Amino acid sequence: MAIICATNLSAEAVHAATVAATVAERLGEPLLLLGVDDEVPDANAPEALSAAEGGLAEEVVRLRTLTGTVEPRMQRGASVETLLGDEECRDARLVVVAADGWRTSPWRKTSLAERLARHGCAPVLAVRQDTALLDWARGRRRLLVTVGVDPRSVTSDAALTFLRELRRVGGCDVLATFVCSPMEERARLGVHTPVHVERLDPWARHMEGLDPLVERVLQREVRERVGDLEGEGCVEVVLEPGYGRPADHLLHVAHARAAELTVVGMHLRGGMQRLWHGSVSEGVLRHSERSVACIPPGAREPRRLPPPRSALVPVDFSPASGRAIAQACSLVGPGGRVHLLHVHRLRGRERGPRDFHGVLPEPAGERDAVLGRLWEQVPQDADALAVHWSVEGVSGEDVATAICQATEREGVDLVCVGTSHRHEVVTDGLAGAVARQLVLRCRRPVMVVPAA
């Protein structure tokens, strides 16, 4: 593996090369210095090219005082394909490049840093001219890093993998930032908003207010996604409610907290997909005032899923749900958690908007009786007594949707649902219809317990 640095010997590129050499020395990796003569066309300009090669040789001498192994290579033109061939991509651990100081043309407005990030063969660190990165790489201080974390996106895994790499170099204080839409999160978690917003507390009346329940769930999801980070430094979860371009909100957090590096994962969409969906990483890279790291999906470590320690069981008080409860109890084991859920299906006049804020419970006349029956479903054997149990009764127009929303609120590892050949999963639905919908729509693994 190697640290690759592209340079055109501008002041910005010299600073980036210093950072690259210092990081290479801390990681014990060789430095491949790619000289890019972006002022010279691919046609005949031998004198200018010779001068550029001389400047590159002087830069190599300087960098060898910072790290042991520096391999120079001169490239004509700033084509990404010319810079990073198959061999370089295969061996690259990190590509370091100055964010500014590159020549553009009327037909190519993107900087070299953006084109390298789009190429996606390795993490790209676009360095701005400040001393924070260099002081951190030299071990003089900790680095304040904003990392974009979406608990439901694989790009977050790549960004977090790179963050672990940074902590191997030096200490990092982390702002794990999730840009969220309050309305979308309330819908995902089944939190109802009243028709008359004046019934809400003043802080919750504007569009960007986060309900306490939503905030608790998002805090838990982000922390679970980040996991344990080895190395020096603290981790803080930042929830940024907002609408529009996520890159703008991520940059707002970075600017407000004076973060010195922003780390974002990439989807590597191309052509029409990038035009339609947009690119958070490109927006951050183009408009950030500080250094940015763009991490391709191939850089992420494979996630190891632990054995399930929590489960949700939809209950309709049938023998099928009883078998699902027993199965869930055996899966989570002693110290695990099982959440029993009953969904009251809204019909006729019960449907429609209402002045209620929060998760819609069972009808008032049935609530206590249903919760009592749910507690009666808890097994009383020794193994079950070692499990933590909780019960909940909710109402919803669609049973499968209500179950999916409950899994998100509870953060369970899997759903265990019982089915039978008779009308048992839900008394007013088709046999097995809820189980089929859960398998199709639920983000958690679904275990279907068949009839005995």
CSV table of C-alpha atoms in Angstrom, one decimal:
chain,number,residue,atom,x,y,z
A,1,MET,CA,0.0,0.0,0.0
A,2,ALA,CA,1.1,3.6,-0.6
A,3,ILE,CA,0.2,7.2,0.1
A,4,ILE,CA,-0.3,8.9,-3.3
A,5,CYS,CA,0.1,12.7,-3.6
A,6,ALA,CA,-0.6,14.6,-6.8
A,7,THR,CA,1.3,17.9,-7.1
A,8,ASN,CA,1.8,20.8,-9.6
A,9,LEU,CA,4.3,22.4,-7.3
A,10,SER,CA,2.0,25.3,-6.5
A,11,ALA,CA,2.1,26.7,-2.9
A,12,GLU,CA,-1.1,24.8,-2.2
A,13,ALA,CA,0.3,21.6,-3.6
A,14,VAL,CA,3.5,21.9,-1.6
A,15,HIS,CA,1.6,22.2,1.6
A,16,ALA,CA,-0.5,19.1,0.6
A,17,ALA,CA,2.6,17.2,-0.1
A,18,THR,CA,4.0,18.0,3.3
A,19,VAL,CA,0.8,16.6,4.9
A,20,ALA,CA,1.0,13.5,2.7
A,21,ALA,CA,4.7,12.9,3.6
A,22,THR,CA,4.0,13.3,7.3
A,23,VAL,CA,1.0,10.9,7.2
A,24,ALA,CA,3.0,8.4,5.3
A,25,GLU,CA,5.8,8.5,7.9
A,26,ARG,CA,3.2,8.0,10.7
A,27,LEU,CA,1.6,5.0,8.9
A,28,GLY,CA,4.9,3.5,7.8
A,29,GLU,CA,3.9,3.6,4.1
A,30,PRO,CA,5.9,4.8,1.0
A,31,LEU,CA,4.9,8.0,-0.7
A,32,LEU,CA,4.3,8.1,-4.4
A,33,LEU,CA,4.6,11.7,-5.7
A,34,LEU,CA,2.9,12.3,-9.0
A,35,GLY,CA,4.0,15.5,-10.7
A,36,VAL,CA,1.2,17.0,-12.7
A,37,ASP,CA,2.2,19.6,-15.3
A,38,ASP,CA,-1.3,20.9,-15.8
A,39,GLU,CA,0.0,24.0,-17.6
A,40,VAL,CA,1.5,21.9,-20.4
A,41,PRO,CA,-0.6,20.4,-23.1
A,42,ASP,CA,0.0,16.9,-24.2
A,43,ALA,CA,1.7,18.3,-27.4
A,44,ASN,CA,5.3,19.5,-27.8
A,45,ALA,CA,6.7,21.5,-24.9
A,46,PRO,CA,9.9,19.8,-24.0
A,47,GLU,CA,11.6,22.8,-22.3
A,48,ALA,CA,8.7,23.4,-19.9
A,49,LEU,CA,8.4,19.7,-19.2
A,50,SER,CA,12.1,19.6,-18.3
A,51,ALA,CA,11.7,22.5,-15.9
A,52,ALA,CA,8.7,20.7,-14.3
A,53,GLU,CA,10.8,17.5,-13.8
A,54,GLY,CA,13.6,19.6,-12.2
A,55,GLY,CA,11.1,21.1,-9.8
A,56,LEU,CA,9.7,17.7,-9.0
A,57,ALA,CA,13.2,16.4,-8.2
A,58,GLU,CA,13.8,19.3,-5.8
A,59,GLU,CA,10.4,18.5,-4.1
A,60,VAL,CA,11.4,14.9,-3.7
A,61,VAL,CA,14.6,15.9,-1.9
A,62,ARG,CA,12.6,18.1,0.5
A,63,LEU,CA,10.0,15.4,1.2
A,64,ARG,CA,12.7,12.8,1.9
A,65,THR,CA,13.6,14.7,5.0
A,66,LEU,CA,10.0,14.0,6.3
A,67,THR,CA,9.6,10.4,5.3
A,68,GLY,CA,11.9,7.6,4.2
A,69,THR,CA,10.6,6.4,0.8
A,70,VAL,CA,9.5,8.9,-1.8
A,71,GLU,CA,9.0,7.7,-5.4
A,72,PRO,CA,8.6,10.5,-8.0
A,73,ARG,CA,6.7,10.1,-11.3
A,74,MET,CA,6.1,12.9,-13.8
A,75,GLN,CA,2.7,13.0,-15.6
A,76,ARG,CA,1.8,15.2,-18.6
A,77,GLY,CA,-1.7,16.6,-18.3
A,78,ALA,CA,-4.2,16.3,-15.5
A,79,SER,CA,-6.2,13.3,-16.8
A,80,VAL,CA,-7.3,11.2,-13.9
A,81,GLU,CA,-7.0,8.0,-16.0
A,82,THR,CA,-3.4,9.0,-16.7
A,83,LEU,CA,-2.6,9.8,-13.1
A,84,LEU,CA,-4.2,6.7,-11.5
A,85,GLY,CA,-3.8,3.5,-13.5
A,86,ASP,CA,-4.8,0.1,-12.4
A,87,GLU,CA,-1.5,-0.4,-10.5
A,88,GLU,CA,-1.8,2.9,-8.6
A,89,CYS,CA,-5.4,2.2,-7.7
A,90,ARG,CA,-4.6,-1.3,-6.5
A,91,ASP,CA,-1.8,0.0,-4.2
A,92,ALA,CA,-3.3,3.3,-3.0
A,93,ARG,CA,-4.2,3.6,0.7
A,94,LEU,CA,-4.9,7.3,0.5
A,95,VAL,CA,-4.7,9.9,-2.3
A,96,VAL,CA,-3.7,13.4,-1.1
A,97,VAL,CA,-4.3,16.5,-3.3
A,98,ALA,CA,-4.5,20.2,-2.8
A,99,ALA,CA,-8.1,21.4,-2.9
A,100,ASP,CA,-7.1,24.6,-4.7
A,101,GLY,CA,-4.3,25.8,-7.0
A,102,TRP,CA,-5.2,23.7,-10.0
A,103,ARG,CA,-5.7,25.0,-13.5
A,104,THR,CA,-9.2,24.6,-15.1
A,105,SER,CA,-10.4,25.2,-18.6
A,106,PRO,CA,-13.6,26.5,-20.1
A,107,TRP,CA,-14.7,23.0,-20.9
A,108,ARG,CA,-13.7,21.5,-17.6
A,109,LYS,CA,-14.7,23.4,-14.5
A,110,THR,CA,-14.2,20.6,-11.9
A,111,SER,CA,-10.9,20.6,-10.0
A,112,LEU,CA,-8.5,17.7,-9.9
A,113,ALA,CA,-9.6,16.9,-6.4
A,114,GLU,CA,-13.2,16.5,-7.6
A,115,ARG,CA,-12.2,14.3,-10.5
A,116,LEU,CA,-10.0,12.1,-8.3
A,117,ALA,CA,-12.9,11.7,-5.9
A,118,ARG,CA,-15.3,10.7,-8.8
A,119,HIS,CA,-12.7,8.1,-9.9
A,120,GLY,CA,-13.3,6.4,-6.6
A,121,CYS,CA,-10.4,4.0,-6.4
A,122,ALA,CA,-9.2,5.2,-3.0
A,123,PRO,CA,-10.0,7.7,-0.3
A,124,VAL,CA,-9.2,11.3,-1.4
A,125,LEU,CA,-8.0,13.9,1.0
A,126,ALA,CA,-8.4,17.4,-0.4
A,127,VAL,CA,-6.1,19.7,1.7
A,128,ARG,CA,-6.7,23.3,2.3
A,129,GLN,CA,-3.9,25.7,3.3
A,130,ASP,CA,-4.2,25.7,7.1
A,131,THR,CA,-1.9,24.2,9.7
A,132,ALA,CA,-4.5,22.0,11.5
A,133,LEU,CA,-3.9,18.9,9.5
A,134,LEU,CA,-0.1,19.2,9.6
A,135,ASP,CA,0.0,19.9,13.3
A,136,TRP,CA,-2.2,16.8,13.9
A,137,ALA,CA,-0.2,14.6,11.6
A,138,ARG,CA,2.9,15.6,13.5
A,139,GLY,CA,1.3,14.6,16.8
A,140,ARG,CA,1.0,18.1,18.2
A,141,ARG,CA,-2.7,18.2,18.7
A,142,ARG,CA,-6.0,16.4,18.2
A,143,LEU,CA,-8.1,17.1,15.0
A,144,LEU,CA,-11.8,18.1,15.1
A,145,VAL,CA,-13.5,16.0,12.5
A,146,THR,CA,-17.1,16.3,11.2
A,147,VAL,CA,-18.2,13.0,9.7
A,148,GLY,CA,-21.5,12.6,7.8
A,149,VAL,CA,-23.4,9.6,9.3
A,150,ASP,CA,-26.6,8.3,7.9
A,151,PRO,CA,-27.7,5.2,9.9
A,152,ARG,CA,-29.5,3.8,6.8
A,153,SER,CA,-26.8,4.3,4.2
A,154,VAL,CA,-23.8,2.1,3.4
A,155,THR,CA,-21.7,5.3,2.6
A,156,SER,CA,-21.5,5.9,6.3
A,157,ASP,CA,-19.6,2.6,6.8
A,158,ALA,CA,-16.9,3.8,4.3
A,159,ALA,CA,-16.6,7.2,6.1
A,160,LEU,CA,-16.3,5.5,9.5
A,161,THR,CA,-13.7,3.1,8.2
A,162,PHE,CA,-11.6,6.0,7.1
A,163,LEU,CA,-12.2,7.7,10.5
A,164,ARG,CA,-10.6,4.7,12.2
A,165,GLU,CA,-7.6,5.1,9.9
A,166,LEU,CA,-7.3,8.7,10.9
A,167,ARG,CA,-7.3,7.7,14.6
A,168,ARG,CA,-4.3,5.4,13.9
A,169,VAL,CA,-2.4,8.5,12.8
A,170,GLY,CA,-3.4,10.8,15.7
A,171,GLY,CA,-6.2,11.7,18.1
A,172,CYS,CA,-9.5,12.9,16.6
A,173,ASP,CA,-12.5,14.5,18.3
A,174,VAL,CA,-15.5,13.4,16.2
A,175,LEU,CA,-18.8,15.2,15.4
A,176,ALA,CA,-20.9,12.3,14.1
A,177,THR,CA,-23.5,14.4,12.1
A,178,PHE,CA,-26.8,13.2,10.7
A,179,VAL,CA,-28.7,15.6,8.5
A,180,CYS,CA,-32.3,14.5,9.0
A,181,SER,CA,-35.8,15.6,7.8
A,182,PRO,CA,-38.1,15.9,10.9
A,183,MET,CA,-41.2,15.2,8.9
A,184,GLU,CA,-39.7,12.0,7.3
A,185,GLU,CA,-38.4,10.8,10.6
A,186,ARG,CA,-41.8,11.3,12.3
A,187,ALA,CA,-43.4,9.3,9.5
A,188,ARG,CA,-40.8,6.5,9.7
A,189,LEU,CA,-41.3,6.1,13.5
A,190,GLY,CA,-45.1,6.5,13.5
A,191,VAL,CA,-45.2,9.8,15.4
A,192,HIS,CA,-48.4,11.6,14.6
A,193,THR,CA,-48.6,15.4,14.3
A,194,PRO,CA,-51.9,17.0,15.3
A,195,VAL,CA,-54.0,18.8,12.8
A,196,HIS,CA,-54.0,22.0,14.8
A,197,VAL,CA,-50.3,22.8,15.4
A,198,GLU,CA,-51.2,25.3,18.2
A,199,ARG,CA,-51.7,22.2,20.4
A,200,LEU,CA,-48.0,21.6,20.2
A,201,ASP,CA,-45.4,23.2,22.4
A,202,PRO,CA,-44.0,26.4,20.9
A,203,TRP,CA,-40.6,24.7,20.2
A,204,ALA,CA,-42.3,21.9,18.2
A,205,ARG,CA,-44.4,24.1,15.9
A,206,HIS,CA,-41.8,24.9,13.3
A,207,MET,CA,-40.9,22.4,10.6
A,208,GLU,CA,-37.4,21.8,11.9
A,209,GLY,CA,-38.4,20.8,15.4
A,210,LEU,CA,-37.4,17.3,16.5
A,211,ASP,CA,-39.7,15.5,18.9
A,212,PRO,CA,-38.0,14.1,22.0
A,213,LEU,CA,-38.9,10.5,21.0
A,214,VAL,CA,-37.5,11.1,17.5
A,215,GLU,CA,-34.3,12.6,18.9
A,216,ARG,CA,-33.8,9.7,21.3
A,217,VAL,CA,-34.1,7.2,18.5
A,218,LEU,CA,-31.8,9.1,16.1
A,219,GLN,CA,-29.2,9.5,18.9
A,220,ARG,CA,-29.3,5.8,19.5
A,221,GLU,CA,-29.2,4.9,15.8
A,222,VAL,CA,-26.2,7.1,15.0
A,223,ARG,CA,-24.3,5.9,18.1
A,224,GLU,CA,-24.9,2.3,17.1
A,225,ARG,CA,-23.7,3.0,13.5
A,226,VAL,CA,-20.5,4.7,14.7
A,227,GLY,CA,-19.8,1.9,17.2
A,228,ASP,CA,-16.6,1.8,19.2
A,229,LEU,CA,-13.8,3.9,17.8
A,230,GLU,CA,-10.3,3.0,18.9
A,231,GLY,CA,-7.8,5.8,19.6
A,232,GLU,CA,-7.7,9.1,21.3
A,233,GLY,CA,-10.6,11.6,21.3
A,234,CYS,CA,-14.3,11.9,22.1
A,235,VAL,CA,-17.4,11.3,20.0
A,236,GLU,CA,-20.4,13.6,19.9
A,237,VAL,CA,-23.6,12.9,18.0
A,238,VAL,CA,-25.0,16.0,16.2
A,239,LEU,CA,-28.5,15.9,14.8
A,240,GLU,CA,-29.0,18.6,12.2
A,241,PRO,CA,-32.7,19.0,11.1
A,242,GLY,CA,-33.1,20.5,7.7
A,243,TYR,CA,-34.6,20.4,4.2
A,244,GLY,CA,-32.9,20.8,0.8
A,245,ARG,CA,-29.3,19.9,0.1
A,246,PRO,CA,-27.7,17.8,2.8
A,247,ALA,CA,-24.3,19.1,1.9
A,248,ASP,CA,-25.3,22.7,2.9
A,249,HIS,CA,-26.5,21.5,6.4
A,250,LEU,CA,-23.3,19.4,6.9
A,251,LEU,CA,-21.2,22.4,6.0
A,252,HIS,CA,-23.2,24.5,8.4
A,253,VAL,CA,-22.4,22.2,11.3
A,254,ALA,CA,-18.7,22.1,10.3
A,255,HIS,CA,-18.5,25.9,10.1
A,256,ALA,CA,-20.5,26.5,13.3
A,257,ARG,CA,-18.3,24.0,15.3
A,258,ALA,CA,-15.1,25.1,13.6
A,259,ALA,CA,-14.3,21.6,12.4
A,260,GLU,CA,-10.9,21.2,10.7
A,261,LEU,CA,-11.8,18.2,8.5
A,262,THR,CA,-15.1,16.9,7.0
A,263,VAL,CA,-15.3,13.2,6.1
A,264,VAL,CA,-18.1,12.1,3.7
A,265,GLY,CA,-18.8,8.7,2.1
A,266,MET,CA,-19.6,8.5,-1.6
A,267,HIS,CA,-22.2,6.6,-3.8
A,268,LEU,CA,-20.1,7.0,-7.0
A,269,ARG,CA,-23.2,7.6,-9.0
A,270,GLY,CA,-22.5,8.5,-12.6
A,271,GLY,CA,-24.2,10.4,-15.5
A,272,MET,CA,-28.0,10.8,-15.1
A,273,GLN,CA,-28.1,9.3,-11.6
A,274,ARG,CA,-25.7,11.9,-10.2
A,275,LEU,CA,-27.7,14.6,-12.0
A,276,TRP,CA,-31.0,13.3,-10.6
A,277,HIS,CA,-29.9,12.5,-7.0
A,278,GLY,CA,-27.2,15.0,-6.6
A,279,SER,CA,-24.0,14.4,-4.7
A,280,VAL,CA,-23.4,15.3,-1.1
A,281,SER,CA,-19.7,14.6,-1.3
A,282,GLU,CA,-19.2,16.9,-4.3
A,283,GLY,CA,-21.2,19.7,-2.7
A,284,VAL,CA,-19.1,19.4,0.5
A,285,LEU,CA,-15.8,19.2,-1.5
A,286,ARG,CA,-16.6,22.2,-3.7
A,287,HIS,CA,-17.9,24.6,-1.0
A,288,SER,CA,-16.0,23.6,2.2
A,289,GLU,CA,-13.7,26.2,3.7
A,290,ARG,CA,-11.5,23.5,5.3
A,291,SER,CA,-10.1,20.2,4.3
A,292,VAL,CA,-12.4,17.4,3.1
A,293,ALA,CA,-12.0,13.6,2.7
A,294,CYS,CA,-14.2,11.7,0.2
A,295,ILE,CA,-14.4,8.0,0.8
A,296,PRO,CA,-15.6,5.5,-1.9
A,297,PRO,CA,-17.8,2.6,-1.0
A,298,GLY,CA,-15.0,0.1,-1.7
A,299,ALA,CA,-13.0,1.4,1.3
A,300,ARG,CA,-15.5,0.2,3.9
A,301,GLU,CA,-14.8,-2.7,6.1
A,302,PRO,CA,-17.3,-5.6,6.1
A,303,ARG,CA,-19.8,-5.3,8.9
A,304,ARG,CA,-20.0,-8.2,11.3
A,305,LEU,CA,-23.5,-8.7,12.5
A,306,PRO,CA,-23.6,-9.9,16.1
A,307,PRO,CA,-26.1,-12.6,17.3
A,308,PRO,CA,-29.6,-11.0,17.9
A,309,ARG,CA,-30.1,-9.7,21.4
A,310,SER,CA,-33.5,-8.1,20.9
A,311,ALA,CA,-36.6,-9.0,19.0
A,312,LEU,CA,-40.1,-7.7,18.4
A,313,VAL,CA,-43.0,-10.1,18.2
A,314,PRO,CA,-46.4,-9.0,16.7
A,315,VAL,CA,-49.1,-10.5,18.8
A,316,ASP,CA,-52.7,-11.2,17.9
A,317,PHE,CA,-53.3,-13.6,20.9
A,318,SER,CA,-53.4,-16.7,18.6
A,319,PRO,CA,-51.4,-19.9,19.0
A,320,ALA,CA,-49.2,-18.7,16.1
A,321,SER,CA,-48.0,-15.6,18.0
A,322,GLY,CA,-47.4,-17.8,21.0
A,323,ARG,CA,-45.0,-19.9,19.0
A,324,ALA,CA,-43.3,-16.7,17.8
A,325,ILE,CA,-42.9,-15.5,21.4
A,326,ALA,CA,-41.2,-18.8,22.4
A,327,GLN,CA,-38.9,-18.6,19.4
A,328,ALA,CA,-37.9,-15.0,20.1
A,329,CYS,CA,-37.1,-15.8,23.7
A,330,SER,CA,-34.8,-18.7,22.7
A,331,LEU,CA,-33.0,-16.5,20.1
A,332,VAL,CA,-32.2,-13.5,22.3
A,333,GLY,CA,-31.1,-15.7,25.3
A,334,PRO,CA,-30.5,-14.6,28.9
A,335,GLY,CA,-30.1,-10.9,29.2
A,336,GLY,CA,-31.8,-10.3,25.9
A,337,ARG,CA,-34.9,-8.2,25.2
A,338,VAL,CA,-38.3,-9.1,23.7
A,339,HIS,CA,-40.9,-6.5,22.8
A,340,LEU,CA,-44.5,-7.7,22.4
A,341,LEU,CA,-46.6,-5.5,20.1
A,342,HIS,CA,-50.4,-5.5,19.4
A,343,VAL,CA,-51.7,-3.4,16.6
A,344,HIS,CA,-55.4,-2.3,16.6
A,345,ARG,CA,-56.4,-1.8,13.0
A,346,LEU,CA,-58.3,1.5,12.5
A,347,ARG,CA,-61.6,1.1,10.5
A,348,GLY,CA,-64.3,3.4,9.2
A,349,ARG,CA,-64.7,6.5,11.3
A,350,GLU,CA,-61.5,5.7,13.3
A,351,ARG,CA,-59.4,6.6,10.3
A,352,GLY,CA,-58.4,10.1,9.1
A,353,PRO,CA,-56.4,13.0,10.7
A,354,ARG,CA,-56.8,13.7,14.4
A,355,ASP,CA,-55.5,16.1,17.0
A,356,PHE,CA,-53.0,13.7,18.6
A,357,HIS,CA,-49.2,14.1,19.0
A,358,GLY,CA,-47.1,11.0,19.4
A,359,VAL,CA,-47.5,7.3,18.7
A,360,LEU,CA,-51.2,6.5,18.4
A,361,PRO,CA,-52.1,4.0,21.2
A,362,GLU,CA,-54.9,1.5,21.4
A,363,PRO,CA,-58.4,2.9,21.8
A,364,ALA,CA,-58.9,4.2,25.4
A,365,GLY,CA,-61.6,1.6,26.2
A,366,GLU,CA,-59.4,-1.3,25.2
A,367,ARG,CA,-56.0,-0.2,26.2
A,368,ASP,CA,-55.7,-1.6,29.7
A,369,ALA,CA,-57.2,-4.9,28.8
A,370,VAL,CA,-54.9,-5.3,25.8
A,371,LEU,CA,-51.8,-4.5,27.8
A,372,GLY,CA,-52.9,-7.0,30.5
A,373,ARG,CA,-53.4,-9.7,27.9
A,374,LEU,CA,-49.9,-9.0,26.4
A,375,TRP,CA,-48.3,-9.4,29.8
A,376,GLU,CA,-50.1,-12.8,30.1
A,377,GLN,CA,-48.3,-13.9,26.9
A,378,VAL,CA,-44.9,-13.7,28.6
A,379,PRO,CA,-43.7,-17.3,29.4
A,380,GLN,CA,-42.9,-18.0,33.1
A,381,ASP,CA,-40.2,-20.6,32.7
A,382,ALA,CA,-36.7,-20.0,34.0
A,383,ASP,CA,-35.2,-19.1,30.6
A,384,ALA,CA,-38.0,-16.5,30.0
A,385,LEU,CA,-37.4,-14.9,33.4
A,386,ALA,CA,-33.8,-14.1,32.4
A,387,VAL,CA,-35.1,-12.1,29.4
A,388,HIS,CA,-36.2,-8.4,29.6
A,389,TRP,CA,-39.8,-8.0,28.4
A,390,SER,CA,-41.8,-5.0,27.3
A,391,VAL,CA,-45.3,-4.6,25.8
A,392,GLU,CA,-47.0,-2.0,23.7
A,393,GLY,CA,-50.4,-1.5,22.0
A,394,VAL,CA,-50.7,0.9,19.1
A,395,SER,CA,-53.3,1.7,16.5
A,396,GLY,CA,-52.8,2.1,12.7
A,397,GLU,CA,-54.5,1.9,9.4
A,398,ASP,CA,-52.0,-0.6,8.0
A,399,VAL,CA,-50.8,-3.4,10.4
A,400,ALA,CA,-47.5,-4.1,8.6
A,401,THR,CA,-46.6,-0.3,8.6
A,402,ALA,CA,-47.3,0.0,12.3
A,403,ILE,CA,-45.1,-3.0,13.0
A,404,CYS,CA,-42.3,-1.6,10.8
A,405,GLN,CA,-42.6,1.7,12.7
A,406,ALA,CA,-42.3,0.0,16.0
A,407,THR,CA,-39.2,-1.9,15.0
A,408,GLU,CA,-37.5,1.5,14.2
A,409,ARG,CA,-38.6,3.0,17.5
A,410,GLU,CA,-37.4,0.0,19.5
A,411,GLY,CA,-34.2,-0.6,17.5
A,412,VAL,CA,-34.6,-4.4,17.7
A,413,ASP,CA,-32.3,-6.8,15.9
A,414,LEU,CA,-35.1,-8.9,14.3
A,415,VAL,CA,-38.8,-9.4,14.0
A,416,CYS,CA,-40.3,-12.8,14.8
A,417,VAL,CA,-43.8,-13.3,13.4
A,418,GLY,CA,-45.9,-16.4,13.5
A,419,THR,CA,-48.2,-17.6,10.7
A,420,SER,CA,-50.7,-20.4,10.3
A,421,HIS,CA,-52.9,-21.8,7.6
A,422,ARG,CA,-55.9,-20.2,9.4
A,423,HIS,CA,-56.8,-16.6,9.8
A,424,GLU,CA,-54.5,-15.9,12.8
A,425,VAL,CA,-51.8,-13.3,12.0
A,426,VAL,CA,-54.4,-10.6,11.9
A,427,THR,CA,-58.1,-11.3,12.2
A,428,ASP,CA,-59.2,-9.0,9.4
A,429,GLY,CA,-56.4,-9.7,6.8
A,430,LEU,CA,-55.5,-12.5,4.4
A,431,ALA,CA,-53.6,-15.4,5.9
A,432,GLY,CA,-49.9,-14.7,6.0
A,433,ALA,CA,-50.4,-11.2,4.4
A,434,VAL,CA,-48.8,-9.3,7.3
A,435,ALA,CA,-45.8,-11.7,7.3
A,436,ARG,CA,-45.3,-11.2,3.5
A,437,GLN,CA,-45.4,-7.4,3.8
A,438,LEU,CA,-42.9,-7.5,6.7
A,439,VAL,CA,-40.5,-9.5,4.7
A,440,LEU,CA,-40.8,-7.0,1.8
A,441,ARG,CA,-40.8,-3.8,3.7
A,442,CYS,CA,-39.1,-4.1,7.1
A,443,ARG,CA,-35.5,-3.0,7.4
A,444,ARG,CA,-34.8,-5.6,10.1
A,445,PRO,CA,-34.4,-9.3,9.5
A,446,VAL,CA,-37.7,-11.1,9.7
A,447,MET,CA,-38.1,-14.6,11.0
A,448,VAL,CA,-41.3,-16.3,10.0
A,449,VAL,CA,-42.4,-19.1,12.4
A,450,PRO,CA,-44.6,-21.5,10.5
A,451,ALA,CA,-47.6,-23.4,11.7
A,452,ALA,CA,-46.8,-26.4,13.9
